[in-house]
C-alpha positions as a Python dict, from the first residue, in 0.01 Angstrom:
ca = {
    (1, 'M'): (0, 0, 0),
    (2, 'T'): (200, -303, 101),
    (3, 'A'): (556, -304, -25),
    (4, 'P'): (678, -596, -234),
    (5, 'A'): (898, -835, -49),
    (6, 'E'): (1206, -769, -261),
    (7, 'A'): (1227, -387, -256),
    (8, 'L'): (1088, -58, -133),
    (9, 'G'): (900, 153, -385),
    (10, 'R'): (904, 534, -385),
    (11, 'T'): (595, 566, -166),
    (12, 'E'): (718, 299, 73),
    (13, 'R'): (1059, 464, 100),
    (14, 'R'): (894, 793, 194),
    (15, 'L'): (677, 622, 456),
    (16, 'A'): (980, 440, 598),
    (17, 'V'): (1170, 769, 632),
    (18, 'L'): (876, 933, 809),
    (19, 'L'): (848, 642, 1054),
    (20, 'A'): (1222, 668, 1118),
    (21, 'L'): (1186, 1043, 1181),
    (22, 'A'): (911, 972, 1434),
    (23, 'M'): (1142, 733, 1620),
    (24, 'F'): (1428, 986, 1602),
    (25, 'V'): (1213, 1250, 1772),
    (26, 'L'): (1101, 1000, 2034),
    (27, 'V'): (1459, 918, 2137),
    (28, 'V'): (1623, 1258, 2093),
    (29, 'D'): (1365, 1435, 2311),
    (30, 'T'): (1511, 1325, 2646),
    (31, 'S'): (1868, 1386, 2524),
    (32, 'L'): (1776, 1748, 2455),
    (33, 'M'): (1645, 1783, 2808),
    (34, 'N'): (1946, 1619, 2972),
    (35, 'V'): (2209, 1844, 2814),
    (36, 'S'): (1994, 2155, 2866),
    (37, 'I'): (1938, 2111, 3242),
    (38, 'S'): (2138, 2416, 3353),
    (39, 'A'): (1988, 2639, 3081),
    (40, 'V'): (1631, 2529, 3165),
    (41, 'V'): (1695, 2583, 3538),
    (42, 'R'): (1827, 2933, 3470),
    (43, 'D'): (1560, 3043, 3221),
    (44, 'L'): (1262, 2907, 3416),
    (45, 'G'): (1396, 3008, 3758),
    (46, 'T'): (1359, 2653, 3889),
    (47, 'T'): (1585, 2387, 4042),
    (48, 'V'): (1793, 2095, 3918),
    (49, 'S'): (1580, 1852, 4118),
    (50, 'G'): (1264, 1999, 3964),
    (51, 'V'): (1390, 1946, 3608),
    (52, 'Q'): (1523, 1601, 3699),
    (53, 'S'): (1180, 1511, 3837),
    (54, 'A'): (1016, 1621, 3512),
    (55, 'I'): (1254, 1402, 3310),
    (56, 'A'): (1184, 1100, 3531),
    (57, 'L'): (810, 1167, 3525),
    (58, 'E'): (800, 1175, 3145),
    (59, 'A'): (966, 833, 3128),
    (60, 'L'): (737, 707, 3405),
    (61, 'V'): (414, 813, 3230),
    (62, 'S'): (533, 645, 2911),
    (63, 'A'): (613, 323, 3098),
    (64, 'A'): (299, 322, 3312),
    (65, 'F'): (62, 362, 3018),
    (66, 'I'): (240, 190, 2730),
    (67, 'L'): (45, -135, 2779),
    (68, 'V'): (-276, 64, 2800),
    (69, 'G'): (-167, 260, 2492),
    (70, 'S'): (-122, -64, 2301),
    (71, 'K'): (-480, -166, 2381),
    (72, 'V'): (-610, 182, 2294),
    (73, 'G'): (-444, 140, 1954),
    (74, 'D'): (-627, -190, 1910),
    (75, 'L'): (-963, -27, 1990),
    (76, 'V'): (-940, 308, 1807),
    (77, 'G'): (-710, 196, 1525),
    (78, 'R'): (-329, 189, 1511),
    (79, 'R'): (-317, 473, 1259),
    (80, 'R'): (-528, 697, 1483),
    (81, 'A'): (-320, 601, 1788),
    (82, 'Y'): (-7, 690, 1590),
    (83, 'V'): (-150, 1035, 1512),
    (84, 'L'): (-262, 1091, 1870),
    (85, 'G'): (83, 991, 1994),
    (86, 'L'): (252, 1236, 1758),
    (87, 'L'): (12, 1511, 1866),
    (88, 'G'): (94, 1439, 2231),
    (89, 'Y'): (462, 1479, 2151),
    (90, 'A'): (385, 1796, 1957),
    (91, 'V'): (211, 1943, 2264),
    (92, 'G'): (518, 1859, 2473),
    (93, 'A'): (758, 2012, 2222),
    (94, 'A'): (544, 2326, 2196),
    (95, 'A'): (533, 2352, 2576),
    (96, 'M'): (913, 2339, 2593),
    (97, 'T'): (937, 2601, 2320),
    (98, 'F'): (718, 2854, 2500),
    (99, 'A'): (713, 2743, 2867),
    (100, 'Q'): (755, 3008, 3135),
    (101, 'S'): (737, 2780, 3440),
    (102, 'L'): (824, 2429, 3555),
    (103, 'T'): (452, 2356, 3598),
    (104, 'A'): (396, 2382, 3222),
    (105, 'V'): (692, 2151, 3161),
    (106, 'I'): (560, 1890, 3405),
    (107, 'V'): (199, 1896, 3284),
    (108, 'L'): (250, 1936, 2908),
    (109, 'W'): (594, 1790, 2836),
    (110, 'A'): (617, 1517, 3101),
    (111, 'V'): (253, 1406, 3131),
    (112, 'V'): (100, 1483, 2789),
    (113, 'G'): (424, 1399, 2605),
    (114, 'G'): (462, 1079, 2807),
    (115, 'L'): (109, 973, 2718),
    (116, 'G'): (192, 1047, 2354),
    (117, 'A'): (492, 814, 2374),
    (118, 'S'): (277, 538, 2528),
    (119, 'L'): (51, 554, 2220),
    (120, 'L'): (323, 611, 1963),
    (121, 'L'): (563, 324, 2041),
    (122, 'P'): (324, 27, 2008),
    (123, 'A'): (132, 187, 1720),
    (124, 'M'): (452, 246, 1523),
    (125, 'Q'): (560, -116, 1557),
    (126, 'S'): (218, -241, 1445),
    (127, 'L'): (216, -6, 1147),
    (128, 'V'): (559, -119, 1030),
    (129, 'H'): (437, -477, 1059),
    (130, 'G'): (117, -401, 866),
    (131, 'N'): (249, -170, 593),
    (132, 'F'): (550, -374, 484),
    (133, 'T'): (620, -741, 421),
    (134, 'G'): (915, -973, 371),
    (135, 'T'): (1252, -813, 305),
    (136, 'A'): (1098, -466, 297),
    (137, 'Q'): (963, -511, 648),
    (138, 'K'): (1305, -613, 780),
    (139, 'K'): (1462, -311, 610),
    (140, 'V'): (1213, -72, 768),
    (141, 'Y'): (1256, -226, 1113),
    (142, 'A'): (1631, -184, 1068),
    (143, 'L'): (1587, 176, 952),
    (144, 'V'): (1367, 265, 1251),
    (145, 'G'): (1613, 96, 1486),
    (146, 'A'): (1902, 282, 1324),
    (147, 'A'): (1714, 611, 1372),
    (148, 'A'): (1686, 536, 1746),
    (149, 'S'): (2059, 458, 1767),
    (150, 'I'): (2156, 770, 1573),
    (151, 'A'): (1932, 984, 1794),
    (152, 'A'): (2097, 839, 2106),
    (153, 'A'): (2441, 908, 1957),
    (154, 'V'): (2395, 1260, 1819),
    (155, 'G'): (2125, 1383, 2059),
    (156, 'P'): (2366, 1522, 2322),
    (157, 'L'): (2583, 1688, 2055),
    (158, 'L'): (2291, 1830, 1858),
    (159, 'G'): (2109, 1949, 2169),
    (160, 'G'): (2428, 2093, 2316),
    (161, 'F'): (2510, 2287, 2000),
    (162, 'I'): (2162, 2435, 1957),
    (163, 'T'): (2124, 2517, 2327),
    (164, 'T'): (2464, 2688, 2349),
    (165, 'Y'): (2459, 2889, 2028),
    (166, 'L'): (2084, 2947, 1993),
    (167, 'S'): (1850, 2831, 2272),
    (168, 'W'): (1709, 2511, 2415),
    (169, 'R'): (1373, 2648, 2307),
    (170, 'V'): (1490, 2641, 1945),
    (171, 'A'): (1586, 2274, 1981),
    (172, 'F'): (1235, 2181, 2093),
    (173, 'G'): (1088, 2410, 1828),
    (174, 'L'): (1278, 2215, 1562),
    (175, 'E'): (1144, 1894, 1716),
    (176, 'L'): (793, 2035, 1667),
    (177, 'V'): (873, 2106, 1300),
    (178, 'V'): (985, 1745, 1248),
    (179, 'I'): (659, 1620, 1401),
    (180, 'V'): (461, 1839, 1161),
    (181, 'V'): (659, 1693, 869),
    (182, 'V'): (585, 1339, 989),
    (183, 'L'): (215, 1418, 1027),
    (184, 'S'): (207, 1563, 675),
    (185, 'G'): (265, 1212, 538),
    (186, 'I'): (-8, 1041, 739),
    (187, 'R'): (-203, 964, 419),
    (188, 'L'): (73, 719, 327),
    (189, 'V'): (-3, 508, 633),
    (190, 'R'): (-241, 217, 585),
    (191, 'D'): (-428, 130, 904),
    (192, 'V'): (-380, -217, 1048),
    (193, 'P'): (-712, -376, 1148),
    (194, 'Y'): (-739, -546, 1485),
    (195, 'T'): (-927, -876, 1489),
    (196, 'G'): (-886, -982, 1852),
    (197, 'S'): (-1113, -933, 2151),
    (198, 'R'): (-1231, -577, 2210),
    (199, 'E'): (-1294, -640, 2578),
    (200, 'V'): (-1097, -402, 2798),
    (201, 'D'): (-916, -518, 3112),
    (202, 'V'): (-980, -199, 3311),
    (203, 'V'): (-861, -341, 3644),
    (204, 'G'): (-538, -467, 3488),
    (205, 'A'): (-474, -125, 3333),
    (206, 'L'): (-531, 53, 3665),
    (207, 'L'): (-308, -190, 3857),
    (208, 'S'): (-32, -155, 3596),
    (209, 'A'): (-33, 225, 3615),
    (210, 'A'): (-58, 224, 3996),
    (211, 'G'): (223, -28, 4034),
    (212, 'M'): (487, 137, 3816),
    (213, 'G'): (367, 485, 3906),
    (214, 'G'): (374, 420, 4280),
    (215, 'L'): (734, 296, 4277),
    (216, 'V'): (878, 584, 4074),
    (217, 'L'): (665, 851, 4243),
    (218, 'G'): (776, 709, 4578),
    (219, 'V'): (1139, 763, 4481),
    (220, 'L'): (1062, 1115, 4355),
    (221, 'A'): (880, 1189, 4682),
    (222, 'W'): (1190, 1072, 4873),
    (223, 'Q'): (1396, 1309, 4660),
    (224, 'E'): (1170, 1600, 4752),
    (225, 'G'): (1162, 1508, 5123),
    (226, 'A'): (791, 1432, 5125),
    (227, 'E'): (628, 1225, 5400),
    (228, 'S'): (438, 998, 5163),
    (229, 'V'): (740, 794, 5047),
    (230, 'G'): (650, 474, 5231),
    (231, 'L'): (285, 491, 5129),
    (232, 'L'): (366, 540, 4759),
    (233, 'L'): (622, 259, 4755),
    (234, 'A'): (377, 28, 4933),
    (235, 'V'): (105, 114, 4680),
    (236, 'G'): (346, 37, 4395),
    (237, 'V'): (456, -300, 4534),
    (238, 'L'): (103, -411, 4628),
    (239, 'A'): (-39, -298, 4292),
    (240, 'L'): (222, -496, 4095),
    (241, 'A'): (162, -803, 4312),
    (242, 'G'): (-211, -757, 4263),
    (243, 'L'): (-162, -721, 3887),
    (244, 'A'): (22, -1054, 3865),
    (245, 'L'): (-250, -1231, 4065),
    (246, 'W'): (-529, -1063, 3867),
    (247, 'L'): (-380, -1155, 3529),
    (248, 'V'): (-336, -1521, 3623),
    (249, 'R'): (-688, -1558, 3761),
    (250, 'R'): (-856, -1367, 3476),
    (251, 'S'): (-661, -1562, 3215),
    (252, 'R'): (-771, -1892, 3368),
    (253, 'R'): (-1132, -1780, 3332),
    (254, 'G'): (-1074, -1711, 2962),
    (255, 'R'): (-1130, -1336, 2992),
    (256, 'A'): (-936, -1063, 2808),
    (257, 'V'): (-626, -953, 2999),
    (258, 'L'): (-394, -654, 2977),
    (259, 'I'): (-97, -893, 2945),
    (260, 'D'): (-126, -1265, 2881),
    (261, 'P'): (67, -1439, 3163),
    (262, 'G'): (156, -1709, 2910),
    (263, 'L'): (407, -1470, 2756),
    (264, 'F'): (629, -1521, 3060),
    (265, 'R'): (642, -1900, 3035),
    (266, 'P'): (956, -1909, 2814),
    (267, 'P'): (1255, -1843, 3043),
    (268, 'R'): (1425, -1642, 2768),
    (269, 'F'): (1141, -1391, 2760),
    (270, 'R'): (1139, -1346, 3138),
    (271, 'I'): (1515, -1306, 3156),
    (272, 'G'): (1525, -1080, 2851),
    (273, 'V'): (1267, -839, 2994),
    (274, 'S'): (1455, -825, 3325),
    (275, 'Q'): (1783, -757, 3142),
    (276, 'Q'): (1617, -483, 2938),
    (277, 'L'): (1496, -325, 3263),
    (278, 'L'): (1842, -341, 3425),
    (279, 'Q'): (2010, -197, 3116),
    (280, 'Q'): (1770, 99, 3119),
    (281, 'V'): (1811, 152, 3495),
    (282, 'A'): (2186, 179, 3434),
    (283, 'L'): (2142, 412, 3136),
    (284, 'G'): (1891, 633, 3320),
    (285, 'G'): (2113, 662, 3626),
    (286, 'A'): (2420, 751, 3420),
    (287, 'M'): (2236, 998, 3195),
    (288, 'I'): (2106, 1203, 3487),
    (289, 'A'): (2421, 1196, 3705),
    (290, 'L'): (2673, 1273, 3431),
    (291, 'P'): (2502, 1582, 3278),
    (292, 'I'): (2447, 1720, 3630),
    (293, 'F'): (2818, 1668, 3708),
    (294, 'L'): (2927, 1840, 3389),
    (295, 'Q'): (2688, 2135, 3419),
    (296, 'M'): (2677, 2191, 3795),
    (297, 'V'): (3029, 2093, 3907),
    (298, 'L'): (3242, 2172, 3602),
    (299, 'E'): (2997, 2452, 3505),
    (300, 'Y'): (2992, 2346, 3140),
    (301, 'D'): (2746, 2489, 2894),
    (302, 'A'): (2523, 2253, 2697),
    (303, 'M'): (2767, 2224, 2406),
    (304, 'A'): (3062, 2130, 2627),
    (305, 'A'): (2843, 1885, 2819),
    (306, 'G'): (2728, 1724, 2493),
    (307, 'L'): (3087, 1691, 2370),
    (308, 'S'): (3192, 1537, 2701),
    (309, 'L'): (2913, 1277, 2676),
    (310, 'A'): (2995, 1198, 2312),
    (311, 'P'): (3239, 914, 2400),
    (312, 'L'): (2954, 729, 2572),
    (313, 'S'): (2687, 779, 2306),
    (314, 'L'): (2914, 738, 2001),
    (315, 'S'): (3086, 422, 2129),
    (316, 'M'): (2744, 279, 2213),
    (317, 'F'): (2623, 352, 1858),
    (318, 'V'): (2935, 218, 1683),
    (319, 'V'): (2945, -107, 1882),
    (320, 'A'): (2570, -168, 1841),
    (321, 'L'): (2601, -115, 1464),
    (322, 'A'): (2907, -340, 1435),
    (323, 'M'): (2746, -616, 1639),
    (324, 'S'): (2423, -602, 1438),
    (325, 'R'): (2627, -690, 1129),
    (326, 'R'): (2777, -989, 1310),
    (327, 'A'): (2454, -1115, 1462),
    (328, 'G'): (2459, -1482, 1550),
    (329, 'R'): (2838, -1525, 1554),
    (330, 'W'): (2851, -1546, 1932),
    (331, 'P'): (2597, -1681, 2185),
    (332, 'A'): (2376, -1401, 2315),
    (333, 'H'): (2449, -1478, 2680),
    (334, 'R'): (2824, -1426, 2623),
    (335, 'V'): (2770, -1094, 2447),
    (336, 'V'): (2531, -974, 2719),
    (337, 'L'): (2769, -1085, 2996),
    (338, 'G'): (3048, -896, 2820),
    (339, 'G'): (2822, -593, 2784),
    (340, 'F'): (2732, -575, 3151),
    (341, 'G'): (3094, -650, 3242),
    (342, 'L'): (3217, -352, 3038),
    (343, 'L'): (2940, -135, 3180),
    (344, 'V'): (3046, -221, 3536),
    (345, 'A'): (3413, -161, 3452),
    (346, 'G'): (3340, 177, 3291),
    (347, 'V'): (3114, 308, 3568),
    (348, 'G'): (3348, 167, 3833),
    (349, 'A'): (3637, 355, 3672),
    (350, 'L'): (3434, 678, 3689),
    (351, 'L'): (3401, 666, 4068),
    (352, 'P'): (3763, 761, 4153),
    (353, 'V'): (3781, 1002, 3858),
    (354, 'V'): (3483, 1220, 3958),
    (355, 'P'): (3644, 1399, 4259),
    (356, 'R'): (3961, 1469, 4061),
    (357, 'A'): (3824, 1556, 3717),
    (358, 'G'): (3914, 1905, 3606),
    (359, 'S'): (3749, 1865, 3267),
    (360, 'G'): (3505, 1639, 3087),
    (361, 'W'): (3787, 1475, 2895),
    (362, 'A'): (3899, 1302, 3216),
    (363, 'L'): (3581, 1096, 3186),
    (364, 'A'): (3641, 994, 2822),
    (365, 'G'): (3814, 659, 2881),
    (366, 'P'): (3562, 519, 3129),
    (367, 'L'): (3274, 650, 2916),
    (368, 'V'): (3406, 468, 2608),
    (369, 'V'): (3425, 143, 2807),
    (370, 'A'): (3072, 187, 2946),
    (371, 'G'): (2941, 288, 2602),
    (372, 'C'): (3087, -25, 2442),
    (373, 'G'): (2911, -231, 2708),
    (374, 'L'): (2577, -61, 2640),
    (375, 'G'): (2630, -109, 2267),
    (376, 'L'): (2673, -482, 2315),
    (377, 'L'): (2350, -494, 2517),
    (378, 'V'): (2151, -291, 2263),
    (379, 'S'): (2263, -525, 1985),
    (380, 'Q'): (2131, -837, 2159),
    (381, 'L'): (1850, -787, 2406),
    (382, 'N'): (1551, -711, 2181),
    (383, 'D'): (1613, -1009, 1954),
    (384, 'Y'): (1695, -1236, 2250),
    (385, 'T'): (1377, -1137, 2434),
    (386, 'L'): (1135, -1163, 2141),
    (387, 'S'): (1281, -1465, 1962),
    (388, 'P'): (1081, -1728, 2161),
    (389, 'V'): (753, -1543, 2097),
    (390, 'S'): (523, -1657, 1817),
    (391, 'E'): (453, -1421, 1528),
    (392, 'E'): (90, -1351, 1625),
    (393, 'R'): (194, -1242, 1976),
    (394, 'V'): (508, -1045, 1896),
    (395, 'S'): (330, -707, 1916),
    (396, 'E'): (201, -777, 2267),
    (397, 'A'): (541, -911, 2373),
    (398, 'A'): (716, -606, 2230),
    (399, 'G'): (482, -384, 2431),
    (400, 'V'): (577, -566, 2751),
    (401, 'N'): (946, -539, 2658),
    (402, 'S'): (910, -165, 2588),
    (403, 'A'): (721, -113, 2914),
    (404, 'G'): (999, -284, 3107),
    (405, 'G'): (1261, -67, 2940),
    (406, 'S'): (1066, 256, 2991),
    (407, 'F'): (1000, 172, 3355),
    (408, 'G'): (1369, 92, 3406),
    (409, 'L'): (1469, 424, 3253),
    (410, 'S'): (1230, 625, 3469),
    (411, 'F'): (1327, 432, 3783),
    (412, 'G'): (1698, 481, 3712),
    (413, 'L'): (1651, 853, 3656),
    (414, 'A'): (1446, 895, 3973),
    (415, 'L'): (1662, 674, 4195),
    (416, 'A'): (1996, 826, 4090),
    (417, 'G'): (1858, 1177, 4143),
    (418, 'A'): (1717, 1086, 4483),
    (419, 'V'): (2042, 921, 4596),
    (420, 'L'): (2237, 1225, 4479),
    (421, 'L'): (2026, 1473, 4674),
    (422, 'A'): (2001, 1254, 4985),
    (423, 'T'): (2380, 1213, 4996),
    (424, 'L'): (2428, 1585, 4932),
    (425, 'S'): (2192, 1677, 5216),
    (426, 'A'): (2349, 1433, 5464),
    (427, 'G'): (2704, 1535, 5380),
    (428, 'F'): (2636, 1908, 5381),
    (429, 'T'): (2447, 1891, 5710),
    (430, 'A'): (2718, 1685, 5881),
    (431, 'Q'): (3001, 1912, 5765),
    (432, 'A'): (2812, 2231, 5847),
    (433, 'R'): (2749, 2113, 6205),
    (434, 'A'): (3114, 2009, 6241),
    (435, 'S'): (3257, 2333, 6099),
    (436, 'D'): (3494, 2544, 6311),
    (437, 'V'): (3426, 2849, 6093),
    (438, 'L'): (3047, 2868, 6097),
    (439, 'A'): (2885, 3006, 6410),
    (440, 'P'): (2644, 2768, 6588),
    (441, 'A'): (2344, 2965, 6463),
    (442, 'D'): (2476, 2947, 6105),
    (443, 'Q'): (2540, 2575, 6141),
    (444, 'E'): (2179, 2510, 6235),
    (445, 'R'): (2047, 2747, 5966),
    (446, 'V'): (2247, 2572, 5692),
    (447, 'A'): (2150, 2228, 5824),
    (448, 'A'): (1781, 2321, 5842),
    (449, 'A'): (1789, 2467, 5489),
    (450, 'L'): (1941, 2145, 5349),
    (451, 'E'): (1692, 1924, 5530),
    (452, 'E'): (1407, 2135, 5391),
    (453, 'D'): (1527, 2164, 5031),
    (454, 'A'): (1849, 1991, 4926),
    (455, 'E'): (1973, 2128, 4595),
    (456, 'L'): (2285, 2081, 4385),
    (457, 'M'): (2437, 2417, 4289),
    (458, 'S'): (2740, 2528, 4093),
    (459, 'T'): (3003, 2729, 4278),
    (460, 'T'): (2902, 3041, 4085),
    (461, 'Q'): (2534, 2999, 4178),
    (462, 'L'): (2620, 2943, 4544),
    (463, 'Q'): (2853, 3245, 4560),
    (464, 'A'): (2577, 3465, 4417),
    (465, 'L'): (2333, 3327, 4675),
    (466, 'L'): (2578, 3400, 4958),
    (467, 'A'): (2669, 3750, 4843),
    (468, 'D'): (2518, 3914, 5153),
    (469, 'E'): (2672, 3670, 5401),
    (470, 'P'): (2994, 3740, 5598),
    (471, 'P'): (3296, 3653, 5375),
    (472, 'A'): (3433, 3386, 5609),
    (473, 'A'): (3099, 3208, 5641),
    (474, 'A'): (3035, 3231, 5266),
    (475, 'A'): (3378, 3086, 5187),
    (476, 'E'): (3319, 2798, 5431),
    (477, 'V'): (2982, 2710, 5278),
    (478, 'V'): (3139, 2714, 4929),
    (479, 'R'): (3420, 2488, 5052),
    (480, 'I'): (3175, 2240, 5200),
    (481, 'N'): (2971, 2244, 4880),
    (482, 'E'): (3276, 2174, 4663),
    (483, 'E'): (3378, 1887, 4891),
    (484, 'V'): (3037, 1723, 4924),
    (485, 'R'): (2920, 1744, 4558),
    (486, 'P'): (3163, 1483, 4419),
    (487, 'R'): (3066, 1237, 4692),
    (488, 'A'): (2698, 1283, 4610),
    (489, 'L'): (2768, 1224, 4242),
    (490, 'Q'): (2972, 915, 4325),
    (491, 'A'): (2675, 785, 4525),
    (492, 'A'): (2442, 851, 4230),
    (493, 'L'): (2673, 651, 4000),
    (494, 'L'): (2629, 352, 4230),
    (495, 'V'): (2281, 312, 4076),
    (496, 'P'): (2410, 219, 3725),
    (497, 'L'): (2696, 23, 3886),
    (498, 'V'): (2462, -196, 4092),
    (499, 'A'): (2227, -241, 3793),
    (500, 'G'): (2527, -355, 3587),
    (501, 'V'): (2636, -606, 3852),
    (502, 'L'): (2282, -748, 3871),
    (503, 'G'): (2272, -769, 3491),
    (504, 'A'): (2600, -961, 3482),
    (505, 'A'): (2465, -1206, 3740),
    (506, 'N'): (2145, -1239, 3538),
    (507, 'A'): (2353, -1321, 3227),
    (508, 'L'): (2453, -1645, 3399),
    (509, 'R'): (2083, -1736, 3401),
    (510, 'M'): (2081, -1667, 3027),
    (511, 'R'): (2354, -1927, 2986),
    (512, 'R'): (2150, -2186, 3174),
    (513, 'A'): (1839, -2097, 2969),
    (514, 'A'): (2039, -2146, 2648),
    (515, 'A'): (2115, -2503, 2754),
    (516, 'T'): (1744, -2593, 2781),
    (517, 'P'): (1507, -2647, 2486),
    (518, 'A'): (1334, -2324, 2374),
    (519, 'R'): (960, -2288, 2432),
    (520, 'T'): (744, -2062, 2222),
    (521, 'A'): (489, -1835, 2389),
}
């Protein structure tokens, strides 16, 4: 049923809560994985880079197929796409609950779960639009948005608590329970009919997936030391260039396209999507580097890591909430410039702190500053990006905006992880070869091992690995490790720092766009 404009009835309230729960699960899922990295590595007998690759791959699959997922929802029905998306997430949560190897995590959580997200996000937005009207619709959009913000804020704390005192498997098991609860109310959802063209742009879909997939997989291949880095990056760049050319030519012929190039005519939409991408690159880079620092360098458990990240997530949530209540009081370009400025200041302040930090609390001040910056961005960018888009095209535009954000998140995760491991390998190799303690044969053995498989380890893990080595050599390797790790983490934090600087520069374009008459797509 469609809710009356002035209020939400009992049935509508229940449906709104279930949609909010679906969004909560969607956002909290990656937070659970981030704060559980060390526990997952230990229990599955895998590596930090392997888990980091799975996290980046999940975001990548979601980004690469979200535009395709939106079209699938048009063809099979938004309600059915919503169910399929939830089932994909359920498969991923079940895999994490019972997984015994990294392969299961990559195939079922990253790939199947990522495909579920690509169906769920656009379908959810269409269903909110089609099941509610007027004031009720605005309230439900606000509720779903609030659920995403709350998940981002409490995810590290909730995941850290459950992982530390129970198990990370329990956390994902509870996620599965929530999905079952959401699916139990599917009868409340009224399907939203699609009246547009049912022609499928197969070439556009393939080029979209190949373009975003090639870029992120190229970075992941660099991280793993594969020889196909250049080929994958070239495929990604050429596919995205081919996609742009294909869309323009096909649109001129009046054929159905994956994305209407006309969406990008308003400068505000183009700039807004690029700002969304840069914000997510910064967030992805920070949210892979910081948990690794806390768990591998400070050897924190998941609960301590979650508490240490709380200043970032909570300040982000509080500022976003406060700014949403003051929407329109300040020009968007000023708020966004301030947001990226605070993000740069916070991440920049982390760089000298990392080598000296003896506890997570040393990071609290810079994290609050960075979190306030991200909160300002969250409060502005969606509305800024979608405001020039006409009502009948807002769903398509939101899909493009979501794809840009998801791609930025996956790229930030992959790039920060790759930079971290590349810096670790280079620094470890150089110091091992220059060591006066290690014998020449040991120098070459350590250097060869790092070139083959660079891996960030805690001091405890490394000491256990070196138990059979001569004491002097073992102590020297541990010393090198403790000296090189902070530099590698500093290098990884350059990813969100550079993204923040680019975002601040892009905010100046927002100011110029605000001075020109708005055009509606």
